[in-house]
Short mmCIF file of C-alpha atoms in Angstrom, two decimals:
data_model
loop_
_atom_site.label_atom_id
_atom_site.label_comp_id
_atom_site.label_asym_id
_atom_site.label_seq_id
_atom_site.Cartn_x
_atom_site.Cartn_y
_atom_site.Cartn_z
CA MET A 1 23.02 -17.73 12.70
CA ALA A 2 24.08 -20.24 10.04
CA PRO A 3 22.04 -20.14 6.80
CA LYS A 4 19.45 -22.84 6.44
CA LYS A 5 17.24 -23.96 3.58
CA ARG A 6 13.61 -23.06 3.28
CA PRO A 7 11.25 -25.91 2.22
CA GLU A 8 11.48 -25.59 -1.54
CA THR A 9 11.78 -23.22 -4.45
CA GLN A 10 9.73 -23.74 -7.54
CA LYS A 11 7.97 -21.91 -10.34
CA THR A 12 4.48 -20.63 -9.89
CA SER A 13 1.42 -21.91 -11.66
CA GLU A 14 -1.15 -19.57 -13.01
CA ILE A 15 -0.13 -16.39 -14.85
CA VAL A 16 -2.63 -14.89 -17.17
CA LEU A 17 -2.09 -12.18 -19.80
CA ARG A 18 -5.32 -10.27 -20.20
CA PRO A 19 -6.88 -10.88 -23.63
CA ARG A 20 -7.14 -7.72 -25.55
CA ASN A 21 -10.41 -8.48 -27.22
CA LYS A 22 -12.38 -8.36 -23.99
CA ARG A 23 -10.72 -5.27 -22.72
CA SER A 24 -10.68 -3.40 -25.97
CA ARG A 25 -13.96 -1.85 -25.14
CA SER A 26 -13.84 1.73 -23.99
CA PRO A 27 -14.86 2.82 -20.43
CA ARG A 28 -17.99 4.32 -21.95
CA GLU A 29 -18.95 0.94 -23.46
CA LEU A 30 -18.50 -0.73 -20.06
CA GLU A 31 -20.36 1.91 -18.19
CA PRO A 32 -23.87 0.37 -18.40
CA GLU A 33 -22.78 -3.01 -17.04
CA ALA A 34 -19.93 -1.97 -14.78
CA LYS A 35 -20.77 1.72 -13.98
CA LYS A 36 -17.22 2.72 -14.84
CA LEU A 37 -16.37 5.22 -12.20
CA CYS A 38 -13.15 6.61 -13.63
CA ALA A 39 -15.17 8.61 -16.17
CA LYS A 40 -15.68 12.29 -15.41
CA GLY A 41 -19.18 13.19 -14.26
CA SER A 42 -21.14 16.37 -13.73
CA GLY A 43 -21.64 15.92 -10.02
CA PRO A 44 -20.87 13.90 -6.90
CA SER A 45 -21.69 10.24 -6.95
CA ARG A 46 -21.40 9.79 -3.16
CA ARG A 47 -23.22 12.42 -1.23
CA GLY A 48 -22.19 11.22 2.23
CA ASP A 49 -18.46 11.37 1.39
CA SER A 50 -18.73 15.15 1.59
CA ASP A 51 -18.69 14.81 5.37
CA CYS A 52 -14.83 14.85 5.18
CA LEU A 53 -13.16 17.47 7.35
CA TRP A 54 -12.07 19.06 4.01
CA ALA A 55 -14.88 21.02 2.47
CA GLY A 56 -16.47 19.75 -0.67
CA LEU A 57 -15.26 16.07 -0.85
CA ALA A 58 -17.38 14.36 -3.34
CA GLY A 59 -17.34 11.67 -5.95
CA PRO A 60 -14.80 11.58 -8.79
CA GLN A 61 -13.87 15.11 -9.60
CA ILE A 62 -14.15 16.87 -12.95
CA LEU A 63 -10.65 17.69 -14.19
CA PRO A 64 -10.10 20.74 -16.31
CA PRO A 65 -8.43 20.24 -19.64
CA CYS A 66 -4.73 19.36 -19.05
CA ARG A 67 -2.35 22.15 -19.76
CA SER A 68 0.82 21.50 -21.70
CA ILE A 69 3.48 20.27 -19.26
CA VAL A 70 6.23 21.51 -21.57
CA ARG A 71 4.67 25.00 -21.46
CA THR A 72 4.32 24.90 -17.67
CA LEU A 73 7.97 23.81 -17.32
CA HIS A 74 9.01 26.62 -19.68
CA GLN A 75 7.05 29.16 -17.62
CA HIS A 76 8.77 27.85 -14.53
CA LYS A 77 12.17 28.24 -16.13
CA LEU A 78 11.33 31.87 -16.89
CA GLY A 79 10.25 32.43 -13.35
CA ARG A 80 6.59 32.84 -14.27
CA ALA A 81 5.33 29.64 -12.58
CA SER A 82 6.09 28.29 -9.15
CA TRP A 83 7.29 24.78 -8.59
CA PRO A 84 4.11 23.75 -6.75
CA SER A 85 2.16 24.76 -9.87
CA VAL A 86 4.45 22.55 -11.97
CA GLN A 87 3.86 19.62 -9.54
CA GLN A 88 0.10 20.29 -9.72
CA GLY A 89 0.26 20.23 -13.54
CA LEU A 90 2.18 16.96 -13.50
CA GLN A 91 -0.31 15.41 -11.11
CA GLN A 92 -3.27 16.65 -13.14
CA SER A 93 -1.73 15.04 -16.29
CA PHE A 94 -1.22 11.72 -14.49
CA LEU A 95 -4.86 11.79 -13.26
CA HIS A 96 -6.04 12.10 -16.82
CA THR A 97 -4.07 8.97 -17.72
CA LEU A 98 -5.75 6.90 -15.01
CA ASP A 99 -8.96 6.83 -17.03
CA SER A 100 -7.15 4.59 -19.49
CA TYR A 101 -5.77 2.14 -16.90
CA ARG A 102 -6.65 -1.51 -17.42
CA ILE A 103 -5.57 -4.79 -15.90
CA LEU A 104 -2.49 -5.69 -17.91
CA GLN A 105 -1.82 -9.02 -16.19
CA LYS A 106 -3.26 -11.25 -13.51
CA ALA A 107 -1.73 -14.01 -11.46
CA ALA A 108 -3.22 -16.51 -9.04
CA PRO A 109 -0.22 -18.41 -7.64
CA PHE A 110 -1.41 -19.08 -4.10
CA ASP A 111 -3.73 -21.52 -2.40
CA ARG A 112 -4.43 -18.88 0.23
CA ARG A 113 -5.04 -15.17 -0.01
CA ALA A 114 -2.22 -12.61 -0.58
CA THR A 115 -1.21 -10.85 2.65
CA SER A 116 1.72 -8.55 1.68
CA LEU A 117 3.18 -6.83 -1.31
CA ALA A 118 6.45 -5.04 -2.14
CA TRP A 119 7.76 -3.46 -5.29
CA HIS A 120 11.37 -3.92 -6.31
CA PRO A 121 13.15 -0.58 -5.58
CA THR A 122 14.93 -0.43 -9.01
CA HIS A 123 13.04 -2.76 -11.36
CA PRO A 124 9.63 -1.14 -12.15
CA SER A 125 8.13 -4.39 -13.44
CA THR A 126 9.18 -6.64 -10.58
CA VAL A 127 6.96 -7.22 -7.49
CA ALA A 128 7.18 -9.55 -4.54
CA VAL A 129 4.05 -10.96 -2.88
CA GLY A 130 3.48 -13.05 0.25
CA SER A 131 0.58 -15.22 1.14
CA LYS A 132 -1.34 -16.38 4.25
CA GLY A 133 0.29 -19.85 3.76
CA GLY A 134 3.80 -18.38 3.86
CA ASP A 135 4.39 -18.66 0.04
CA ILE A 136 6.39 -15.84 -1.62
CA MET A 137 6.33 -15.05 -5.27
CA LEU A 138 8.84 -12.87 -7.14
CA TRP A 139 7.22 -11.76 -10.37
CA ASN A 140 8.75 -9.81 -13.19
CA PHE A 141 5.63 -9.41 -15.38
CA GLY A 142 7.65 -7.65 -18.03
CA ILE A 143 9.22 -10.89 -19.24
CA LYS A 144 7.66 -14.22 -20.26
CA ASP A 145 9.68 -16.30 -17.79
CA LYS A 146 7.61 -17.84 -14.96
CA PRO A 147 7.90 -16.16 -11.56
CA THR A 148 10.06 -17.58 -8.85
CA PHE A 149 7.99 -19.22 -6.12
CA ILE A 150 9.12 -20.07 -2.55
CA LYS A 151 6.84 -22.54 -0.89
CA GLY A 152 5.73 -21.71 2.66
CA ILE A 153 4.75 -23.92 5.56
CA GLY A 154 0.96 -23.60 4.95
CA ALA A 155 -1.32 -22.86 7.85
CA GLY A 156 0.31 -20.55 10.43
CA GLY A 157 2.93 -19.22 8.00
CA SER A 158 1.27 -15.97 6.93
CA ILE A 159 3.74 -13.34 5.55
CA THR A 160 2.69 -10.16 7.48
CA GLY A 161 5.45 -7.87 6.20
CA LEU A 162 7.70 -7.89 3.17
CA LYS A 163 10.58 -5.57 2.22
CA PHE A 164 13.38 -5.85 -0.32
CA ASN A 165 16.84 -5.56 1.21
CA PRO A 166 17.90 -2.02 0.17
CA LEU A 167 21.59 -3.06 0.25
CA ASN A 168 21.05 -6.22 -1.82
CA THR A 169 17.84 -6.55 -3.78
CA ASN A 170 18.39 -10.24 -4.38
CA GLN A 171 17.31 -10.62 -0.76
CA PHE A 172 14.27 -9.62 1.26
CA TYR A 173 13.07 -9.19 4.82
CA ALA A 174 9.89 -10.87 5.91
CA SER A 175 7.84 -11.01 9.10
CA SER A 176 5.46 -13.85 9.63
CA MET A 177 3.04 -15.68 11.87
CA GLU A 178 5.59 -18.45 11.86
CA GLY A 179 7.14 -16.47 14.68
CA THR A 180 10.17 -14.89 12.94
CA THR A 181 11.38 -11.68 11.30
CA ARG A 182 14.03 -12.88 8.86
CA LEU A 183 16.31 -12.05 5.96
CA GLN A 184 16.31 -14.56 3.16
CA ASP A 185 17.04 -14.82 -0.55
CA PHE A 186 14.84 -15.87 -3.43
CA LYS A 187 16.46 -19.38 -3.52
CA GLY A 188 14.73 -20.11 -0.28
CA ASN A 189 17.74 -19.68 2.03
CA ILE A 190 17.28 -18.01 5.40
CA LEU A 191 20.37 -15.75 5.78
CA ARG A 192 19.63 -14.40 9.30
CA VAL A 193 16.82 -14.48 11.77
CA PHE A 194 16.40 -11.00 13.37
CA ALA A 195 13.65 -11.89 15.83
CA SER A 196 12.09 -15.19 16.91
CA SER A 197 9.43 -16.06 19.41
CA ASP A 198 9.66 -19.17 21.61
CA THR A 199 5.96 -19.76 21.63
CA ILE A 200 3.15 -20.25 19.06
CA ASN A 201 1.12 -17.56 20.84
CA ILE A 202 3.41 -14.70 19.70
CA TRP A 203 4.12 -13.81 16.14
CA PHE A 204 5.33 -10.85 14.13
CA CYS A 205 2.84 -8.58 12.33
CA SER A 206 4.83 -5.71 10.86
CA LEU A 207 8.19 -4.75 9.52
CA ASP A 208 10.22 -1.85 8.11
CA VAL A 209 13.83 -1.33 6.99
CA SER A 210 16.01 1.80 6.62
CA ALA A 211 19.07 1.67 4.41
CA SER A 212 20.54 5.04 5.59
CA SER A 213 20.45 4.13 9.32
CA ARG A 214 20.84 0.40 8.68
CA MET A 215 17.96 -0.38 11.02
CA VAL A 216 15.27 -3.07 11.10
CA VAL A 217 12.13 -2.59 13.14
CA THR A 218 9.44 -5.21 13.72
CA GLY A 219 6.24 -5.42 15.86
CA ASP A 220 4.36 -8.39 17.29
CA ASN A 221 0.81 -9.36 18.19
CA VAL A 222 1.08 -8.46 21.91
CA GLY A 223 2.27 -4.87 21.49
CA ASN A 224 6.07 -5.26 21.46
CA VAL A 225 8.33 -3.41 19.00
CA ILE A 226 11.94 -4.54 18.46
CA LEU A 227 14.70 -2.37 16.99
CA LEU A 228 17.78 -3.97 15.54
CA ASN A 229 20.64 -3.00 13.28
CA MET A 230 21.24 -4.86 9.95
CA ASP A 231 23.89 -7.05 11.63
CA GLY A 232 21.14 -8.57 13.82
CA LYS A 233 22.11 -6.84 17.12
CA GLU A 234 19.00 -6.00 19.12
CA LEU A 235 19.03 -2.39 20.31
CA TRP A 236 15.82 -2.55 22.28
CA ASN A 237 12.68 -4.61 22.76
CA LEU A 238 9.84 -2.69 24.42
CA ARG A 239 6.06 -3.07 24.81
CA MET A 240 4.90 0.12 23.09
CA HIS A 241 1.24 -0.77 22.64
CA LYS A 242 -1.45 -2.58 24.69
CA LYS A 243 -2.31 -4.83 21.76
CA LYS A 244 -1.09 -6.09 18.42
CA VAL A 245 1.22 -3.74 16.43
CA THR A 246 -0.28 -3.82 12.91
CA HIS A 247 2.18 -1.56 11.21
CA VAL A 248 5.55 0.06 11.77
CA ALA A 249 7.02 2.76 9.51
CA LEU A 250 10.34 4.61 9.49
CA ASN A 251 10.19 8.13 8.07
CA PRO A 252 11.99 8.04 4.63
CA CYS A 253 13.59 11.48 5.16
CA CYS A 254 14.20 11.38 8.90
CA ASP A 255 14.97 7.76 9.78
CA TRP A 256 15.05 8.31 13.56
CA PHE A 257 11.37 9.02 13.30
CA LEU A 258 9.10 5.99 13.76
CA ALA A 259 5.32 5.51 13.51
CA THR A 260 3.56 2.53 15.02
CA ALA A 261 -0.09 1.58 14.53
CA SER A 262 -2.09 -0.82 16.75
CA VAL A 263 -5.45 -2.42 17.29
CA ASP A 264 -5.45 -0.59 20.66
CA GLN A 265 -6.86 2.31 18.53
CA THR A 266 -3.77 4.44 18.62
CA VAL A 267 -0.92 5.55 16.38
CA LYS A 268 2.20 6.58 18.14
CA ILE A 269 5.15 8.62 16.84
CA TRP A 270 8.54 8.00 18.36
CA ASP A 271 12.09 9.49 18.27
CA LEU A 272 14.34 6.41 18.14
CA ARG A 273 17.12 8.33 19.85
CA GLN A 274 14.95 8.97 22.93
CA VAL A 275 12.97 5.77 23.39
CA ARG A 276 13.17 4.75 27.02
CA GLY A 277 9.81 2.91 27.51
CA LYS A 278 6.19 2.83 26.50
CA ALA A 279 5.59 6.39 27.74
CA SER A 280 8.43 8.02 25.81
CA PHE A 281 6.45 8.60 22.61
CA LEU A 282 6.45 12.07 21.01
CA TYR A 283 2.76 11.91 19.97
CA SER A 284 -0.15 9.56 20.58
CA LEU A 285 -2.87 9.81 17.97
CA PRO A 286 -6.11 8.31 19.18
CA HIS A 287 -8.54 6.81 16.69
CA ARG A 288 -12.08 5.60 17.02
CA HIS A 289 -11.33 2.14 15.81
CA PRO A 290 -8.35 -0.27 15.63
CA VAL A 291 -5.78 0.88 13.01
CA ASN A 292 -4.45 -1.20 10.15
CA ALA A 293 -1.68 1.06 8.89
CA ALA A 294 0.29 4.31 9.40
CA CYS A 295 2.41 5.34 6.37
CA PHE A 296 4.67 8.38 6.00
CA SER A 297 4.41 10.27 2.65
CA PRO A 298 7.45 9.99 0.33
CA ASP A 299 8.66 13.44 1.53
CA GLY A 300 8.22 12.46 5.15
CA ALA A 301 6.04 15.44 5.88
CA ARG A 302 2.65 13.70 6.27
CA LEU A 303 1.26 10.52 7.87
CA LEU A 304 -1.53 8.50 6.35
CA THR A 305 -3.54 6.21 8.71
CA THR A 306 -6.14 3.59 7.88
CA ASP A 307 -8.51 2.26 10.55
CA GLN A 308 -10.56 -0.95 10.50
CA LYS A 309 -13.90 0.74 9.90
CA SER A 310 -14.42 3.81 7.78
CA GLU A 311 -11.79 6.46 8.35
CA ILE A 312 -8.65 7.48 6.46
CA ARG A 313 -6.71 10.27 8.28
CA ILE A 314 -3.89 12.54 7.16
CA TYR A 315 -1.58 14.15 9.70
CA SER A 316 0.96 16.87 8.95
CA ALA A 317 4.44 17.52 10.40
CA SER A 318 3.27 21.05 11.29
CA GLN A 319 0.96 19.53 13.83
CA TRP A 320 1.24 15.79 14.28
CA ASP A 321 -1.25 15.56 17.12
CA CYS A 322 -4.17 16.96 15.18
CA PRO A 323 -5.38 15.37 11.85
CA LEU A 324 -5.13 17.66 8.83
CA GLY A 325 -8.08 15.85 7.29
CA LEU A 326 -10.33 12.89 7.57
CA ILE A 327 -11.78 10.97 4.69
CA PRO A 328 -14.83 8.78 5.30
CA HIS A 329 -14.29 5.57 3.39
CA PRO A 330 -15.76 2.02 3.70
CA HIS A 331 -13.04 -0.55 4.25
CA ARG A 332 -14.31 -2.47 7.41
CA HIS A 333 -12.37 -5.35 9.00
CA PHE A 334 -13.31 -8.94 8.17
CA GLN A 335 -11.54 -11.98 9.61
CA HIS A 336 -11.00 -13.73 6.30
CA LEU A 337 -10.00 -10.57 4.41
CA THR A 338 -6.50 -9.18 4.20
CA PRO A 339 -6.74 -5.86 6.12
CA ILE A 340 -7.23 -2.93 3.76
CA LYS A 341 -4.40 -0.37 3.88
CA ALA A 342 -4.35 3.03 2.10
CA ALA A 343 -1.05 3.95 0.42
CA TRP A 344 0.67 7.02 -1.02
CA HIS A 345 1.52 7.48 -4.66
CA PRO A 346 5.36 7.61 -4.76
CA ARG A 347 5.54 10.83 -6.92
CA TYR A 348 2.26 12.69 -6.48
CA ASN A 349 0.19 13.78 -3.50
CA LEU A 350 -2.39 11.04 -4.09
CA ILE A 351 -3.74 8.25 -1.96
CA VAL A 352 -4.94 4.87 -3.26
CA VAL A 353 -7.15 2.43 -1.31
CA GLY A 354 -9.46 -0.44 -1.93
CA ARG A 355 -13.24 -0.05 -1.26
CA TYR A 356 -15.28 -2.62 0.72
CA PRO A 357 -18.94 -1.38 0.35
CA ASP A 358 -20.74 -1.29 3.62
CA PRO A 359 -24.59 -1.05 3.79
CA ASN A 360 -24.22 0.82 7.05
CA PHE A 361 -21.96 3.48 5.57
CA LYS A 362 -23.68 6.80 5.17
CA SER A 363 -23.16 7.18 1.43
CA CYS A 364 -23.58 3.52 0.47
CA THR A 365 -25.59 3.05 -2.72
CA PRO A 366 -27.41 -0.10 -4.04
CA TYR A 367 -25.05 -2.43 -6.00
CA GLU A 368 -22.03 -0.34 -5.00
CA MET A 369 -18.84 -1.78 -6.51
CA ARG A 370 -15.61 -2.82 -5.02
CA THR A 371 -13.52 -0.16 -6.61
CA ILE A 372 -9.97 1.02 -6.07
CA ASP A 373 -10.30 4.70 -5.00
CA VAL A 374 -7.76 7.52 -5.63
CA PHE A 375 -7.91 10.63 -3.40
CA ASP A 376 -6.13 13.93 -3.62
CA GLY A 377 -3.88 14.22 -0.58
CA ASN A 378 -4.32 18.04 -0.30
CA SER A 379 -8.09 18.38 -0.63
CA GLY A 380 -9.23 14.88 0.33
CA LYS A 381 -11.38 14.77 -2.85
CA MET A 382 -11.90 11.53 -4.73
CA MET A 383 -10.27 11.94 -8.13
CA CYS A 384 -10.83 8.52 -9.73
CA GLN A 385 -12.11 5.03 -9.18
CA LEU A 386 -10.66 1.90 -10.97
CA TYR A 387 -12.85 -1.02 -11.62
CA ASP A 388 -12.79 -4.14 -13.78
CA PRO A 389 -16.03 -6.19 -13.98
CA GLU A 390 -14.05 -9.36 -14.57
CA SER A 391 -12.05 -8.86 -11.40
CA SER A 392 -14.56 -7.48 -9.02
CA GLY A 393 -13.26 -8.63 -5.71
CA ILE A 394 -12.00 -6.49 -2.80
CA SER A 395 -8.52 -5.11 -3.46
CA SER A 396 -7.02 -5.06 0.06
CA LEU A 397 -3.54 -3.88 -0.88
CA ASN A 398 -2.81 -1.41 -3.70
CA GLU A 399 0.60 0.09 -4.36
CA PHE A 400 2.17 1.96 -7.29
CA ASN A 401 5.69 0.96 -8.36
CA PRO A 402 8.56 3.49 -7.64
CA MET A 403 8.07 4.98 -11.11
CA GLY A 404 4.44 5.63 -10.27
CA ASP A 405 3.06 4.39 -13.58
CA THR A 406 1.95 0.89 -12.65
CA LEU A 407 -0.36 -0.31 -9.86
CA ALA A 408 -0.28 -3.67 -8.21
CA SER A 409 -3.31 -4.92 -6.29
CA ALA A 410 -3.80 -7.94 -3.99
CA MET A 411 -7.36 -9.21 -4.45
CA GLY A 412 -7.96 -12.34 -2.52
CA TYR A 413 -5.92 -15.11 -4.18
CA HIS A 414 -5.10 -12.82 -7.19
CA ILE A 415 -2.45 -10.29 -8.01
CA LEU A 416 -3.53 -7.67 -10.53
CA ILE A 417 -1.23 -5.38 -12.49
CA TRP A 418 -2.93 -2.16 -13.67
CA SER A 419 -1.36 -0.04 -16.40
CA GLN A 420 -2.08 2.00 -19.47
CA GLU A 421 0.38 -0.20 -21.32
CA GLU A 422 -2.40 -2.17 -23.04
CA ALA A 423 -3.98 1.07 -24.26
CA ARG A 424 -0.59 2.05 -25.77
CA THR A 425 -0.17 -1.32 -27.39
CA ARG A 426 -3.54 -1.10 -29.10
CA LYS A 427 -2.65 2.22 -30.69
#
């Protein structure tokens, strides 16, 4: 399909660098007014969260003093420490740094809420964000230049999925309520339309891309999933779910392995080499509520699912059809809120997810805050909670960059960048 021009490309409006004087206070100083939850405590802060299938899940955990990573690596080199113990030491060291994370920068470029987020695969300070109005922002917060801004169509143009092109990072794939899944560049040019609906009643809700297999997969609001190659050739188009497909994910280490999530309260796992119809799935994982997301871990060995109520589940490759653990967590669905999705840390076995306090949730406490929660992927224990009293909205999307040292959050109209960079600058 011949390239065509998107409406317009311009520079975004509001980018705010957090003033240091307001954030120079320590977490302890903020504790009375904001109940800073990253701080280590002497006991659980959420009694009901211990109902997790893992024994002993509680509030933010007390971390032992961090051992020297250099010493641990030396012990490993001498054969006195196993690699898992080295990984655990690195993760423990990272968790200690989370206590110093602050909002480094904040942007509010959209006139509608943010709906999708993707980190640049090789530039750790560059993130792309899509909005409900179809706007897309490419933001390199490490430089002073204003972000690139692509204007959307407005109502009905919501960006539901966003992925950088792994073969050319000056381009990106996007699925939208506009009724297309497309490849375009950051000048606003549409380079190829991979899928298009002929009616306003059908739109695309999810997207994933594999560089190694050169595949593009997208799901729509009536349960169809389409597999294409990167040349745009459709390989199959099948109805795999009874209702909207909210998320599609290709396994990063085994790209013929596909997970699909749906509001029909199921997550299904497929072998792309053997798909013949809706009954050809390898596993069907029933949930008690509609499902927002199903994400494979970076090593491909685990699957993380987020429902639309109060459950986060972890499944393991050793037994896909039975959850390894279940984490009770309030993140209920609301029509005017971007669906909350839990995500993996790219380097450690950690899970990050935004909290939407629910008075009907078992462990809800008075004046509970809208924190960003970090869980251990092995034990299911909550390790840390991030909170800024000046940005106290619900963070629906939270993802660490590929380096794992910076967190981007989509909170309504705002994009927040969390880092310990400010703490280092003050020293």
